[in-house]
JSON list of C-alpha atoms in Angstrom, two decimals:
[
{"chain": "A", "resi": 1, "resn": "ASP", "atom": "CA", "xyz": [100.64, -32.30, -24.01]},
{"chain": "A", "resi": 2, "resn": "GLY", "atom": "CA", "xyz": [98.84, -31.67, -20.72]},
{"chain": "A", "resi": 3, "resn": "GLY", "atom": "CA", "xyz": [95.92, -33.85, -19.90]},
{"chain": "A", "resi": 4, "resn": "ILE", "atom": "CA", "xyz": [94.43, -36.88, -18.25]},
{"chain": "A", "resi": 5, "resn": "THR", "atom": "CA", "xyz": [95.48, -40.28, -19.52]},
{"chain": "A", "resi": 6, "resn": "GLN", "atom": "CA", "xyz": [93.47, -43.40, -18.85]},
{"chain": "A", "resi": 7, "resn": "SER", "atom": "CA", "xyz": [94.59, -46.91, -19.68]},
{"chain": "A", "resi": 8, "resn": "PRO", "atom": "CA", "xyz": [93.70, -49.33, -20.98]},
{"chain": "A", "resi": 9, "resn": "LYS", "atom": "CA", "xyz": [91.01, -48.05, -23.31]},
{"chain": "A", "resi": 10, "resn": "TYR", "atom": "CA", "xyz": [89.36, -51.49, -23.45]},
{"chain": "A", "resi": 11, "resn": "LEU", "atom": "CA", "xyz": [89.61, -54.19, -20.82]},
{"chain": "A", "resi": 12, "resn": "PHE", "atom": "CA", "xyz": [88.01, -57.60, -20.52]},
{"chain": "A", "resi": 13, "resn": "ARG", "atom": "CA", "xyz": [87.73, -59.29, -17.18]},
{"chain": "A", "resi": 14, "resn": "LYS", "atom": "CA", "xyz": [86.71, -62.75, -16.18]},
{"chain": "A", "resi": 15, "resn": "GLU", "atom": "CA", "xyz": [84.21, -63.06, -13.39]},
{"chain": "A", "resi": 16, "resn": "GLY", "atom": "CA", "xyz": [85.90, -63.23, -10.02]},
{"chain": "A", "resi": 17, "resn": "GLN", "atom": "CA", "xyz": [88.98, -61.28, -11.06]},
{"chain": "A", "resi": 18, "resn": "ASN", "atom": "CA", "xyz": [90.13, -57.92, -9.82]},
{"chain": "A", "resi": 19, "resn": "VAL", "atom": "CA", "xyz": [91.22, -55.38, -12.42]},
{"chain": "A", "resi": 20, "resn": "THR", "atom": "CA", "xyz": [92.92, -52.02, -12.09]},
{"chain": "A", "resi": 21, "resn": "LEU", "atom": "CA", "xyz": [92.28, -49.02, -14.31]},
{"chain": "A", "resi": 22, "resn": "SER", "atom": "CA", "xyz": [95.04, -46.48, -14.54]},
{"chain": "A", "resi": 23, "resn": "CYS", "atom": "CA", "xyz": [94.60, -42.71, -14.45]},
{"chain": "A", "resi": 24, "resn": "GLU", "atom": "CA", "xyz": [97.47, -40.24, -14.72]},
{"chain": "A", "resi": 25, "resn": "GLN", "atom": "CA", "xyz": [97.30, -36.46, -15.00]},
{"chain": "A", "resi": 26, "resn": "ASN", "atom": "CA", "xyz": [100.05, -33.94, -15.70]},
{"chain": "A", "resi": 27, "resn": "LEU", "atom": "CA", "xyz": [97.93, -30.85, -15.04]},
{"chain": "A", "resi": 28, "resn": "ASN", "atom": "CA", "xyz": [99.21, -30.46, -11.48]},
{"chain": "A", "resi": 29, "resn": "HIS", "atom": "CA", "xyz": [95.63, -30.80, -10.27]},
{"chain": "A", "resi": 30, "resn": "ASP", "atom": "CA", "xyz": [94.96, -31.47, -6.61]},
{"chain": "A", "resi": 31, "resn": "ALA", "atom": "CA", "xyz": [91.65, -33.31, -6.91]},
{"chain": "A", "resi": 32, "resn": "MET", "atom": "CA", "xyz": [90.92, -36.46, -8.86]},
{"chain": "A", "resi": 33, "resn": "TYR", "atom": "CA", "xyz": [87.73, -38.44, -9.42]},
{"chain": "A", "resi": 34, "resn": "TRP", "atom": "CA", "xyz": [86.38, -41.70, -10.78]},
{"chain": "A", "resi": 35, "resn": "TYR", "atom": "CA", "xyz": [82.96, -41.90, -12.41]},
{"chain": "A", "resi": 36, "resn": "ARG", "atom": "CA", "xyz": [81.02, -44.80, -13.83]},
{"chain": "A", "resi": 37, "resn": "GLN", "atom": "CA", "xyz": [78.68, -44.47, -16.83]},
{"chain": "A", "resi": 38, "resn": "ASP", "atom": "CA", "xyz": [76.11, -47.06, -17.84]},
{"chain": "A", "resi": 39, "resn": "PRO", "atom": "CA", "xyz": [74.25, -46.96, -21.17]},
{"chain": "A", "resi": 40, "resn": "GLY", "atom": "CA", "xyz": [71.58, -44.27, -21.17]},
{"chain": "A", "resi": 41, "resn": "GLN", "atom": "CA", "xyz": [72.60, -43.11, -17.73]},
{"chain": "A", "resi": 42, "resn": "GLY", "atom": "CA", "xyz": [74.39, -40.14, -16.37]},
{"chain": "A", "resi": 43, "resn": "LEU", "atom": "CA", "xyz": [77.70, -40.39, -14.62]},
{"chain": "A", "resi": 44, "resn": "ARG", "atom": "CA", "xyz": [77.85, -41.58, -11.04]},
{"chain": "A", "resi": 45, "resn": "LEU", "atom": "CA", "xyz": [80.69, -40.79, -8.67]},
{"chain": "A", "resi": 46, "resn": "ILE", "atom": "CA", "xyz": [82.67, -43.78, -7.35]},
{"chain": "A", "resi": 47, "resn": "TYR", "atom": "CA", "xyz": [85.51, -42.18, -5.39]},
{"chain": "A", "resi": 48, "resn": "TYR", "atom": "CA", "xyz": [87.31, -38.88, -5.22]},
{"chain": "A", "resi": 49, "resn": "SER", "atom": "CA", "xyz": [90.54, -37.62, -3.72]},
{"chain": "A", "resi": 50, "resn": "GLN", "atom": "CA", "xyz": [91.31, -34.03, -2.88]},
{"chain": "A", "resi": 51, "resn": "ILE", "atom": "CA", "xyz": [94.86, -34.61, -1.67]},
{"chain": "A", "resi": 52, "resn": "VAL", "atom": "CA", "xyz": [97.56, -37.26, -1.70]},
{"chain": "A", "resi": 53, "resn": "ASN", "atom": "CA", "xyz": [96.98, -40.16, 0.69]},
{"chain": "A", "resi": 54, "resn": "ASP", "atom": "CA", "xyz": [93.35, -39.23, 1.23]},
{"chain": "A", "resi": 55, "resn": "PHE", "atom": "CA", "xyz": [90.18, -40.20, -0.62]},
{"chain": "A", "resi": 56, "resn": "GLN", "atom": "CA", "xyz": [86.43, -40.23, -0.07]},
{"chain": "A", "resi": 57, "resn": "LYS", "atom": "CA", "xyz": [83.63, -42.55, -1.14]},
{"chain": "A", "resi": 58, "resn": "GLY", "atom": "CA", "xyz": [81.20, -41.31, -3.71]},
{"chain": "A", "resi": 59, "resn": "ASP", "atom": "CA", "xyz": [77.69, -42.53, -4.38]},
{"chain": "A", "resi": 60, "resn": "ILE", "atom": "CA", "xyz": [78.56, -46.03, -5.59]},
{"chain": "A", "resi": 61, "resn": "ALA", "atom": "CA", "xyz": [81.84, -47.02, -3.90]},
{"chain": "A", "resi": 62, "resn": "GLU", "atom": "CA", "xyz": [80.89, -50.61, -3.03]},
{"chain": "A", "resi": 63, "resn": "GLY", "atom": "CA", "xyz": [83.04, -53.13, -4.89]},
{"chain": "A", "resi": 64, "resn": "TYR", "atom": "CA", "xyz": [85.71, -50.57, -5.81]},
{"chain": "A", "resi": 65, "resn": "SER", "atom": "CA", "xyz": [88.95, -49.43, -4.22]},
{"chain": "A", "resi": 66, "resn": "VAL", "atom": "CA", "xyz": [91.39, -46.61, -4.94]},
{"chain": "A", "resi": 67, "resn": "SER", "atom": "CA", "xyz": [94.74, -45.26, -3.83]},
{"chain": "A", "resi": 68, "resn": "ARG", "atom": "CA", "xyz": [96.38, -41.85, -4.11]},
{"chain": "A", "resi": 69, "resn": "GLU", "atom": "CA", "xyz": [100.07, -42.30, -3.40]},
{"chain": "A", "resi": 70, "resn": "LYS", "atom": "CA", "xyz": [101.14, -39.64, -5.89]},
{"chain": "A", "resi": 71, "resn": "LYS", "atom": "CA", "xyz": [99.49, -36.41, -6.91]},
{"chain": "A", "resi": 72, "resn": "GLU", "atom": "CA", "xyz": [99.51, -37.41, -10.57]},
{"chain": "A", "resi": 73, "resn": "SER", "atom": "CA", "xyz": [98.01, -40.87, -10.18]},
{"chain": "A", "resi": 74, "resn": "PHE", "atom": "CA", "xyz": [94.65, -42.21, -9.02]},
{"chain": "A", "resi": 75, "resn": "PRO", "atom": "CA", "xyz": [94.20, -45.89, -9.98]},
{"chain": "A", "resi": 76, "resn": "LEU", "atom": "CA", "xyz": [90.83, -47.61, -9.58]},
{"chain": "A", "resi": 77, "resn": "THR", "atom": "CA", "xyz": [90.54, -51.30, -8.75]},
{"chain": "A", "resi": 78, "resn": "VAL", "atom": "CA", "xyz": [87.32, -53.04, -9.66]},
{"chain": "A", "resi": 79, "resn": "THR", "atom": "CA", "xyz": [87.10, -55.96, -7.27]},
{"chain": "A", "resi": 80, "resn": "SER", "atom": "CA", "xyz": [85.24, -59.24, -7.56]},
{"chain": "A", "resi": 81, "resn": "ALA", "atom": "CA", "xyz": [82.76, -57.83, -5.05]},
{"chain": "A", "resi": 82, "resn": "GLN", "atom": "CA", "xyz": [81.40, -55.47, -7.70]},
{"chain": "A", "resi": 83, "resn": "LYS", "atom": "CA", "xyz": [78.36, -57.35, -8.95]},
{"chain": "A", "resi": 84, "resn": "ASN", "atom": "CA", "xyz": [77.87, -55.61, -12.26]},
{"chain": "A", "resi": 85, "resn": "PRO", "atom": "CA", "xyz": [81.18, -54.09, -13.34]},
{"chain": "A", "resi": 86, "resn": "THR", "atom": "CA", "xyz": [80.59, -53.85, -17.09]},
{"chain": "A", "resi": 87, "resn": "ALA", "atom": "CA", "xyz": [80.53, -50.10, -17.76]},
{"chain": "A", "resi": 88, "resn": "PHE", "atom": "CA", "xyz": [82.42, -47.10, -19.08]},
{"chain": "A", "resi": 89, "resn": "TYR", "atom": "CA", "xyz": [84.77, -45.59, -16.48]},
{"chain": "A", "resi": 90, "resn": "LEU", "atom": "CA", "xyz": [85.86, -41.98, -16.57]},
{"chain": "A", "resi": 91, "resn": "CYS", "atom": "CA", "xyz": [88.66, -40.42, -14.58]},
{"chain": "A", "resi": 92, "resn": "ALA", "atom": "CA", "xyz": [88.68, -36.69, -13.97]},
{"chain": "A", "resi": 93, "resn": "SER", "atom": "CA", "xyz": [90.60, -33.99, -12.17]},
{"chain": "A", "resi": 94, "resn": "SER", "atom": "CA", "xyz": [90.21, -30.41, -11.03]},
{"chain": "A", "resi": 95, "resn": "GLY", "atom": "CA", "xyz": [92.70, -27.78, -10.07]},
{"chain": "A", "resi": 96, "resn": "GLN", "atom": "CA", "xyz": [91.70, -27.09, -6.50]},
{"chain": "A", "resi": 97, "resn": "ARG", "atom": "CA", "xyz": [90.40, -29.22, -3.69]},
{"chain": "A", "resi": 98, "resn": "THR", "atom": "CA", "xyz": [87.25, -27.20, -3.14]},
{"chain": "A", "resi": 99, "resn": "THR", "atom": "CA", "xyz": [83.81, -27.90, -4.47]},
{"chain": "A", "resi": 100, "resn": "GLY", "atom": "CA", "xyz": [82.62, -26.05, -7.54]},
{"chain": "A", "resi": 101, "resn": "ASN", "atom": "CA", "xyz": [85.80, -26.05, -9.58]},
{"chain": "A", "resi": 102, "resn": "THR", "atom": "CA", "xyz": [85.68, -27.16, -13.17]},
{"chain": "A", "resi": 103, "resn": "ILE", "atom": "CA", "xyz": [86.29, -30.88, -13.55]},
{"chain": "A", "resi": 104, "resn": "TYR", "atom": "CA", "xyz": [88.11, -32.14, -16.64]},
{"chain": "A", "resi": 105, "resn": "PHE", "atom": "CA", "xyz": [87.80, -35.67, -17.93]},
{"chain": "A", "resi": 106, "resn": "GLY", "atom": "CA", "xyz": [89.97, -38.32, -19.50]},
{"chain": "A", "resi": 107, "resn": "GLU", "atom": "CA", "xyz": [88.95, -40.35, -22.52]},
{"chain": "A", "resi": 108, "resn": "GLY", "atom": "CA", "xyz": [87.53, -43.22, -20.50]},
{"chain": "A", "resi": 109, "resn": "SER", "atom": "CA", "xyz": [88.03, -46.96, -20.20]},
{"chain": "A", "resi": 110, "resn": "TRP", "atom": "CA", "xyz": [85.57, -49.62, -21.28]},
{"chain": "A", "resi": 111, "resn": "LEU", "atom": "CA", "xyz": [85.40, -52.61, -18.93]},
{"chain": "A", "resi": 112, "resn": "THR", "atom": "CA", "xyz": [83.59, -55.74, -20.01]},
{"chain": "A", "resi": 113, "resn": "VAL", "atom": "CA", "xyz": [83.10, -58.85, -17.89]},
{"chain": "A", "resi": 114, "resn": "VAL", "atom": "CA", "xyz": [83.26, -62.05, -19.93]},
{"chain": "B", "resi": 1, "resn": "ALA", "atom": "CA", "xyz": [72.88, -35.43, -3.56]},
{"chain": "B", "resi": 2, "resn": "GLN", "atom": "CA", "xyz": [70.51, -32.99, -5.13]},
{"chain": "B", "resi": 3, "resn": "LYS", "atom": "CA", "xyz": [69.10, -34.24, -8.42]},
{"chain": "B", "resi": 4, "resn": "VAL", "atom": "CA", "xyz": [69.50, -32.96, -11.94]},
{"chain": "B", "resi": 5, "resn": "THR", "atom": "CA", "xyz": [66.77, -33.74, -14.45]},
{"chain": "B", "resi": 6, "resn": "GLN", "atom": "CA", "xyz": [67.15, -33.74, -18.21]},
{"chain": "B", "resi": 7, "resn": "ALA", "atom": "CA", "xyz": [63.70, -34.72, -19.36]},
{"chain": "B", "resi": 8, "resn": "GLN", "atom": "CA", "xyz": [64.60, -34.97, -23.05]},
{"chain": "B", "resi": 9, "resn": "THR", "atom": "CA", "xyz": [66.20, -38.35, -23.64]},
{"chain": "B", "resi": 10, "resn": "GLU", "atom": "CA", "xyz": [66.75, -37.79, -27.35]},
{"chain": "B", "resi": 11, "resn": "ILE", "atom": "CA", "xyz": [66.23, -34.89, -29.74]},
{"chain": "B", "resi": 12, "resn": "SER", "atom": "CA", "xyz": [66.54, -35.08, -33.50]},
{"chain": "B", "resi": 13, "resn": "VAL", "atom": "CA", "xyz": [66.61, -31.97, -35.68]},
{"chain": "B", "resi": 14, "resn": "VAL", "atom": "CA", "xyz": [67.66, -31.08, -39.17]},
{"chain": "B", "resi": 15, "resn": "GLU", "atom": "CA", "xyz": [70.86, -29.15, -39.64]},
{"chain": "B", "resi": 16, "resn": "LYS", "atom": "CA", "xyz": [70.56, -25.36, -39.25]},
{"chain": "B", "resi": 17, "resn": "GLU", "atom": "CA", "xyz": [67.60, -25.60, -36.91]},
{"chain": "B", "resi": 18, "resn": "ASP", "atom": "CA", "xyz": [67.86, -24.13, -33.42]},
{"chain": "B", "resi": 19, "resn": "VAL", "atom": "CA", "xyz": [67.54, -26.56, -30.53]},
{"chain": "B", "resi": 20, "resn": "THR", "atom": "CA", "xyz": [67.19, -26.13, -26.77]},
{"chain": "B", "resi": 21, "resn": "LEU", "atom": "CA", "xyz": [68.23, -28.73, -24.22]},
{"chain": "B", "resi": 22, "resn": "ASP", "atom": "CA", "xyz": [66.44, -28.49, -20.90]},
{"chain": "B", "resi": 23, "resn": "CYS", "atom": "CA", "xyz": [67.97, -28.89, -17.45]},
{"chain": "B", "resi": 24, "resn": "VAL", "atom": "CA", "xyz": [66.15, -28.62, -14.14]},
{"chain": "B", "resi": 25, "resn": "TYR", "atom": "CA", "xyz": [67.90, -29.09, -10.83]},
{"chain": "B", "resi": 26, "resn": "GLU", "atom": "CA", "xyz": [67.01, -29.49, -7.19]},
{"chain": "B", "resi": 27, "resn": "THR", "atom": "CA", "xyz": [68.63, -27.18, -4.72]},
{"chain": "B", "resi": 28, "resn": "ARG", "atom": "CA", "xyz": [68.63, -26.69, -0.99]},
{"chain": "B", "resi": 29, "resn": "ASP", "atom": "CA", "xyz": [71.79, -24.61, -1.09]},
{"chain": "B", "resi": 30, "resn": "THR", "atom": "CA", "xyz": [72.40, -20.93, -1.48]},
{"chain": "B", "resi": 31, "resn": "THR", "atom": "CA", "xyz": [75.71, -21.48, -3.23]},
{"chain": "B", "resi": 32, "resn": "TYR", "atom": "CA", "xyz": [76.08, -24.04, -5.97]},
{"chain": "B", "resi": 33, "resn": "TYR", "atom": "CA", "xyz": [77.60, -24.44, -9.40]},
{"chain": "B", "resi": 34, "resn": "LEU", "atom": "CA", "xyz": [76.07, -25.65, -12.64]},
{"chain": "B", "resi": 35, "resn": "PHE", "atom": "CA", "xyz": [77.82, -27.16, -15.63]},
{"chain": "B", "resi": 36, "resn": "TRP", "atom": "CA", "xyz": [77.22, -28.42, -19.14]},
{"chain": "B", "resi": 37, "resn": "TYR", "atom": "CA", "xyz": [79.38, -31.08, -20.79]},
{"chain": "B", "resi": 38, "resn": "LYS", "atom": "CA", "xyz": [79.38, -32.55, -24.29]},
{"chain": "B", "resi": 39, "resn": "GLN", "atom": "CA", "xyz": [80.12, -36.24, -24.88]},
{"chain": "B", "resi": 40, "resn": "PRO", "atom": "CA", "xyz": [80.89, -37.04, -28.52]},
{"chain": "B", "resi": 41, "resn": "PRO", "atom": "CA", "xyz": [80.95, -40.66, -29.73]},
{"chain": "B", "resi": 42, "resn": "SER", "atom": "CA", "xyz": [84.61, -40.95, -28.69]},
{"chain": "B", "resi": 43, "resn": "GLY", "atom": "CA", "xyz": [83.45, -40.89, -25.07]},
{"chain": "B", "resi": 44, "resn": "GLU", "atom": "CA", "xyz": [85.45, -38.09, -23.51]},
{"chain": "B", "resi": 45, "resn": "LEU", "atom": "CA", "xyz": [83.43, -35.42, -21.73]},
{"chain": "B", "resi": 46, "resn": "VAL", "atom": "CA", "xyz": [84.17, -31.94, -23.00]},
{"chain": "B", "resi": 47, "resn": "PHE", "atom": "CA", "xyz": [83.58, -29.03, -20.64]},
{"chain": "B", "resi": 48, "resn": "LEU", "atom": "CA", "xyz": [81.30, -26.32, -22.07]},
{"chain": "B", "resi": 49, "resn": "ILE", "atom": "CA", "xyz": [80.33, -23.95, -19.28]},
{"chain": "B", "resi": 50, "resn": "ARG", "atom": "CA", "xyz": [80.40, -23.39, -15.52]},
{"chain": "B", "resi": 51, "resn": "ARG", "atom": "CA", "xyz": [78.04, -21.02, -13.77]},
{"chain": "B", "resi": 52, "resn": "ASN", "atom": "CA", "xyz": [77.72, -20.16, -10.08]},
{"chain": "B", "resi": 53, "resn": "SER", "atom": "CA", "xyz": [74.39, -19.57, -8.40]},
{"chain": "B", "resi": 54, "resn": "PHE", "atom": "CA", "xyz": [75.00, -15.86, -7.90]},
{"chain": "B", "resi": 55, "resn": "ASP", "atom": "CA", "xyz": [75.47, -15.13, -11.57]},
{"chain": "B", "resi": 56, "resn": "GLU", "atom": "CA", "xyz": [72.17, -15.22, -13.42]},
{"chain": "B", "resi": 57, "resn": "GLN", "atom": "CA", "xyz": [73.41, -13.49, -16.52]},
{"chain": "B", "resi": 58, "resn": "ASN", "atom": "CA", "xyz": [72.80, -15.42, -19.67]},
{"chain": "B", "resi": 59, "resn": "GLU", "atom": "CA", "xyz": [75.88, -16.34, -21.62]},
{"chain": "B", "resi": 60, "resn": "ILE", "atom": "CA", "xyz": [76.57, -16.64, -25.32]},
{"chain": "B", "resi": 61, "resn": "SER", "atom": "CA", "xyz": [79.55, -18.32, -26.89]},
{"chain": "B", "resi": 62, "resn": "GLY", "atom": "CA", "xyz": [79.35, -18.43, -30.65]},
{"chain": "B", "resi": 63, "resn": "ARG", "atom": "CA", "xyz": [76.34, -20.59, -31.58]},
{"chain": "B", "resi": 64, "resn": "TYR", "atom": "CA", "xyz": [75.90, -21.72, -27.97]},
{"chain": "B", "resi": 65, "resn": "SER", "atom": "CA", "xyz": [73.89, -19.87, -25.34]},
{"chain": "B", "resi": 66, "resn": "TRP", "atom": "CA", "xyz": [72.77, -20.65, -21.82]},
{"chain": "B", "resi": 67, "resn": "ASN", "atom": "CA", "xyz": [69.72, -19.41, -19.94]},
{"chain": "B", "resi": 68, "resn": "PHE", "atom": "CA", "xyz": [69.99, -19.64, -16.14]},
{"chain": "B", "resi": 69, "resn": "GLN", "atom": "CA", "xyz": [66.80, -18.97, -14.18]},
{"chain": "B", "resi": 70, "resn": "LYS", "atom": "CA", "xyz": [66.95, -19.48, -10.42]},
{"chain": "B", "resi": 71, "resn": "SER", "atom": "CA", "xyz": [63.22, -18.88, -10.07]},
{"chain": "B", "resi": 72, "resn": "THR", "atom": "CA", "xyz": [62.52, -22.08, -12.00]},
{"chain": "B", "resi": 73, "resn": "SER", "atom": "CA", "xyz": [65.75, -23.91, -11.08]},
{"chain": "B", "resi": 74, "resn": "SER", "atom": "CA", "xyz": [66.60, -24.27, -14.73]},
{"chain": "B", "resi": 75, "resn": "PHE", "atom": "CA", "xyz": [69.78, -23.98, -16.74]},
{"chain": "B", "resi": 76, "resn": "ASN", "atom": "CA", "xyz": [68.86, -24.51, -20.38]},
{"chain": "B", "resi": 77, "resn": "PHE", "atom": "CA", "xyz": [71.26, -24.76, -23.31]},
{"chain": "B", "resi": 78, "resn": "THR", "atom": "CA", "xyz": [70.49, -23.55, -26.82]},
{"chain": "B", "resi": 79, "resn": "ILE", "atom": "CA", "xyz": [72.39, -24.30, -30.00]},
{"chain": "B", "resi": 80, "resn": "THR", "atom": "CA", "xyz": [71.65, -21.88, -32.81]},
{"chain": "B", "resi": 81, "resn": "ALA", "atom": "CA", "xyz": [71.96, -22.98, -36.43]},
{"chain": "B", "resi": 82, "resn": "SER", "atom": "CA", "xyz": [72.86, -26.53, -35.46]},
{"chain": "B", "resi": 83, "resn": "GLN", "atom": "CA", "xyz": [75.53, -28.47, -37.33]},
{"chain": "B", "resi": 84, "resn": "VAL", "atom": "CA", "xyz": [76.16, -32.18, -37.75]},
{"chain": "B", "resi": 85, "resn": "VAL", "atom": "CA", "xyz": [79.25, -31.84, -35.54]},
{"chain": "B", "resi": 86, "resn": "ASP", "atom": "CA", "xyz": [76.97, -30.86, -32.67]},
{"chain": "B", "resi": 87, "resn": "SER", "atom": "CA", "xyz": [75.64, -34.42, -32.57]},
{"chain": "B", "resi": 88, "resn": "ALA", "atom": "CA", "xyz": [76.55, -35.81, -29.14]},
{"chain": "B", "resi": 89, "resn": "VAL", "atom": "CA", "xyz": [75.17, -36.55, -25.71]},
{"chain": "B", "resi": 90, "resn": "TYR", "atom": "CA", "xyz": [74.95, -33.43, -23.57]},
{"chain": "B", "resi": 91, "resn": "PHE", "atom": "CA", "xyz": [75.03, -33.57, -19.79]},
{"chain": "B", "resi": 92, "resn": "CYS", "atom": "CA", "xyz": [73.94, -31.00, -17.28]},
{"chain": "B", "resi": 93, "resn": "ALA", "atom": "CA", "xyz": [75.52, -31.26, -13.83]},
{"chain": "B", "resi": 94, "resn": "ARG", "atom": "CA", "xyz": [75.65, -29.47, -10.51]},
{"chain": "B", "resi": 95, "resn": "THR", "atom": "CA", "xyz": [77.73, -29.56, -7.37]},
{"chain": "B", "resi": 96, "resn": "PRO", "atom": "CA", "xyz": [76.13, -32.11, -5.07]},
{"chain": "B", "resi": 97, "resn": "GLY", "atom": "CA", "xyz": [75.56, -29.84, -2.09]},
{"chain": "B", "resi": 98, "resn": "GLY", "atom": "CA", "xyz": [76.28, -30.30, 1.57]},
{"chain": "B", "resi": 99, "resn": "GLY", "atom": "CA", "xyz": [79.97, -29.55, 1.08]},
{"chain": "B", "resi": 100, "resn": "ALA", "atom": "CA", "xyz": [80.60, -32.71, -0.93]},
{"chain": "B", "resi": 101, "resn": "ASP", "atom": "CA", "xyz": [82.95, -32.68, -3.90]},
{"chain": "B", "resi": 102, "resn": "GLY", "atom": "CA", "xyz": [82.41, -33.96, -7.41]},
{"chain": "B", "resi": 103, "resn": "LEU", "atom": "CA", "xyz": [79.36, -33.40, -9.59]},
{"chain": "B", "resi": 104, "resn": "THR", "atom": "CA", "xyz": [75.84, -34.78, -9.79]},
{"chain": "B", "resi": 105, "resn": "PHE", "atom": "CA", "xyz": [74.87, -35.41, -13.39]},
{"chain": "B", "resi": 106, "resn": "GLY", "atom": "CA", "xyz": [71.60, -35.60, -15.24]},
{"chain": "B", "resi": 107, "resn": "LYS", "atom": "CA", "xyz": [71.04, -38.63, -17.46]},
{"chain": "B", "resi": 108, "resn": "GLY", "atom": "CA", "xyz": [71.93, -36.70, -20.58]},
{"chain": "B", "resi": 109, "resn": "THR", "atom": "CA", "xyz": [70.20, -35.71, -23.79]},
{"chain": "B", "resi": 110, "resn": "HIS", "atom": "CA", "xyz": [71.23, -37.42, -27.01]},
{"chain": "B", "resi": 111, "resn": "LEU", "atom": "CA", "xyz": [71.19, -34.78, -29.71]},
{"chain": "B", "resi": 112, "resn": "ILE", "atom": "CA", "xyz": [71.08, -35.93, -33.33]},
{"chain": "B", "resi": 113, "resn": "ILE", "atom": "CA", "xyz": [71.62, -33.39, -36.06]},
{"chain": "B", "resi": 114, "resn": "GLN", "atom": "CA", "xyz": [70.55, -34.72, -39.43]},
{"chain": "B", "resi": 115, "resn": "PRO", "atom": "CA", "xyz": [72.15, -33.33, -42.58]}
]
């Protein structure tokens, strides 16, 4: 089935550790995105990539890093520099690398710092 | 980014009632796109509608309808004859403006449909 796959669904991290969230899509989409959602809040853009080997910071990029070595994959690393990483993380993609295209979302990953 | 405001944090209605979710957005652009998404308890965001700023026609899809009014910068969403399965958090979003990619989201409206 075509879609966006995020893993793991649930992840626990100790303070001071880096963790990487996986996002894979088989929709042949050019653009990919990472959003963060906190309880009672809307989604906020962390990073996005419109093409392989290129990515741009979103509104809340501090403490996060990404890579886009393959079209299908856009992993997000939550570093120890992120002060409050506990949140729900959503990966998304869209078919064309121009603004205004419909963005489709994965099922999300819950990250909890313990 | 240009803001999106969903003033209704939570709405609770009884099944079969009609309900309207409000969305007001800021804009300094001539061209922009507006969206609605549904987030059920499972967490995934489900795309509902995309509308560009040049198309002010209202749209109806089954029990769902959308009213886009540029004069008031609003893009409201109405569910007719609500059902329990409509219970979810609904997000309004817009393109951020200034040529940036991604979407700017409102904080969402939690809709509860009681049987």
